[in-house]
Amino acid sequence: MPAIVLAAASAVWLLLLAAATSGAGDAFVWDGVYRFASYICHQQPDRSFHWDGAPWPVCARCLGLYAAAPLGALAAQADRPRPLSRGGNVFLLCLAGMFTALTWLGEHLLGWPVSNALRCAAALPRGAAVAGGIARTLAENS
């Protein structure tokens, strides 16, 4: 059950980010989403996707994390009969983080151009792995 709640909460957050970007509806609420997101993301416009000229409240890499989180939590629910060991969780998190690390190293050490689409795609495995690890931990401790 905790995995489903985590997946639903992650999906709601993703929908709030999209709704805030669209600008439709109450500006006060959407300003709050942007403000809250500023505490967890640098929000650099050149590193964010834009929708009708408006930047998303989070950068492309953070969007990749959040986009994969619901799927990672649901996958953990499906894996519940065979939960990973602590070492397995750590290995999975390290493996999933390698894609983001490679894009960061390529960009900052080698000077490679890294697009927002690549930043987002490289963060997807890490977002799924983190959400899955959290969901498994919650399930084991509930």
Coordinates of C-alpha atoms in Angstrom, one line a residue:
M1 CA 0.0 0.0 0.0
P2 CA 2.8 2.6 0.7
A3 CA 4.1 2.1 -2.8
I4 CA 0.7 3.0 -4.3
V5 CA 0.4 6.1 -2.1
L6 CA 4.0 7.2 -3.1
A7 CA 3.2 6.6 -6.8
A8 CA 0.0 8.6 -6.5
A9 CA 1.7 11.5 -4.7
S10 CA 4.5 11.5 -7.3
A11 CA 2.0 11.6 -10.1
V12 CA 0.1 14.5 -8.4
W13 CA 3.4 16.4 -8.1
L14 CA 4.2 15.9 -11.7
L15 CA 0.7 17.1 -12.7
L16 CA 1.1 20.1 -10.5
L17 CA 4.4 21.0 -12.3
A18 CA 2.7 20.7 -15.7
A19 CA -0.4 22.7 -14.6
A20 CA 1.8 25.4 -13.1
T21 CA 3.7 25.6 -16.4
S22 CA 0.5 25.9 -18.4
G23 CA -0.5 28.9 -16.4
A24 CA -4.2 28.1 -16.6
G25 CA -6.2 28.7 -13.5
D26 CA -5.2 30.4 -10.2
A27 CA -1.9 32.3 -10.5
F28 CA -1.6 32.3 -6.7
V29 CA -1.5 28.5 -6.6
W30 CA 0.9 28.2 -9.5
D31 CA 3.2 30.8 -8.1
G32 CA 3.3 28.7 -4.9
V33 CA 4.4 25.6 -7.0
Y34 CA 7.2 27.6 -8.6
R35 CA 8.2 29.0 -5.2
F36 CA 8.2 25.5 -3.5
A37 CA 10.1 24.1 -6.5
S38 CA 12.8 26.8 -6.0
Y39 CA 13.8 25.1 -2.8
I40 CA 14.6 21.8 -4.5
C41 CA 15.8 22.9 -7.9
H42 CA 18.0 25.7 -9.3
Q43 CA 15.4 26.5 -11.9
Q44 CA 17.9 27.8 -14.5
P45 CA 15.8 28.7 -17.6
D46 CA 18.4 27.4 -20.0
R47 CA 18.3 24.0 -18.3
S48 CA 14.5 23.8 -18.2
F49 CA 11.9 22.7 -20.7
H50 CA 9.5 25.5 -21.8
W51 CA 5.8 25.3 -22.5
D52 CA 4.4 28.2 -24.5
G53 CA 7.4 30.2 -23.5
A54 CA 7.1 29.5 -19.8
P55 CA 9.8 27.5 -18.1
W56 CA 8.8 24.4 -16.1
P57 CA 9.1 24.9 -12.3
V58 CA 12.0 22.4 -12.3
C59 CA 15.0 21.8 -14.6
A60 CA 15.0 19.0 -17.1
R61 CA 17.0 16.7 -14.8
C62 CA 14.6 17.1 -11.9
L63 CA 11.7 16.6 -14.3
G64 CA 13.2 13.2 -15.3
L65 CA 13.5 12.2 -11.7
Y66 CA 9.8 13.1 -11.0
A67 CA 8.5 11.6 -14.2
A68 CA 10.0 8.2 -13.4
A69 CA 9.1 8.2 -9.7
P70 CA 5.5 6.9 -10.1
L71 CA 6.7 4.0 -12.2
G72 CA 9.5 3.2 -9.8
A73 CA 7.1 3.1 -6.9
L74 CA 4.7 0.8 -8.7
A75 CA 7.5 -1.5 -9.8
A76 CA 8.5 -1.8 -6.2
Q77 CA 5.0 -2.8 -5.4
A78 CA 5.2 -5.6 -8.0
D79 CA 8.6 -6.7 -6.6
R80 CA 7.3 -6.8 -3.0
P81 CA 7.3 -10.6 -2.7
R82 CA 11.1 -10.5 -3.4
P83 CA 12.4 -7.3 -1.8
L84 CA 15.9 -6.3 -2.5
S85 CA 18.5 -6.5 0.2
R86 CA 20.1 -3.3 1.5
G87 CA 23.2 -4.1 -0.7
G88 CA 20.9 -4.6 -3.7
N89 CA 19.2 -1.3 -3.1
V90 CA 22.5 0.5 -2.9
F91 CA 23.8 -1.2 -6.0
L92 CA 20.6 -0.4 -8.0
L93 CA 20.8 3.3 -6.9
C94 CA 24.5 3.5 -7.9
L95 CA 23.8 1.9 -11.2
A96 CA 20.8 4.1 -12.0
G97 CA 22.8 7.2 -11.0
M98 CA 25.6 6.4 -13.5
F99 CA 23.6 7.8 -16.4
T100 CA 23.3 11.2 -14.7
A101 CA 26.9 11.1 -13.6
L102 CA 28.1 10.4 -17.1
T103 CA 26.2 13.3 -18.6
W104 CA 27.5 15.6 -15.8
L105 CA 31.1 14.5 -16.3
G106 CA 30.8 14.8 -20.1
E107 CA 29.4 18.3 -19.8
H108 CA 31.7 19.7 -17.1
L109 CA 34.9 17.8 -17.6
L110 CA 34.9 17.1 -21.3
G111 CA 32.9 20.1 -22.5
W112 CA 30.3 18.0 -24.4
P113 CA 27.1 19.7 -25.2
V114 CA 24.3 18.1 -23.2
S115 CA 20.7 18.8 -24.2
N116 CA 17.8 19.1 -21.8
A117 CA 16.3 16.0 -23.4
L118 CA 19.4 14.0 -22.6
R119 CA 19.5 15.4 -19.0
C120 CA 15.9 14.4 -18.5
A121 CA 16.4 10.9 -20.1
A122 CA 19.5 10.2 -18.0
A123 CA 17.6 11.1 -14.8
L124 CA 14.8 8.7 -15.5
P125 CA 16.5 5.5 -14.1
R126 CA 17.6 7.3 -11.0
G127 CA 14.1 8.7 -10.3
A128 CA 12.6 5.2 -10.7
A129 CA 15.3 3.6 -8.5
V130 CA 15.0 6.2 -5.7
A131 CA 11.2 6.0 -5.6
G132 CA 11.4 2.2 -5.7
G133 CA 13.9 2.1 -2.9
I134 CA 11.7 4.5 -0.8
A135 CA 8.6 2.4 -1.5
R136 CA 10.3 -0.9 -0.6
T137 CA 11.7 0.7 2.6
L138 CA 8.2 2.0 3.6
A139 CA 6.7 -1.4 2.9
E140 CA 9.3 -3.3 5.0
N141 CA 8.7 -0.9 7.9
S142 CA 5.0 -0.7 7.8

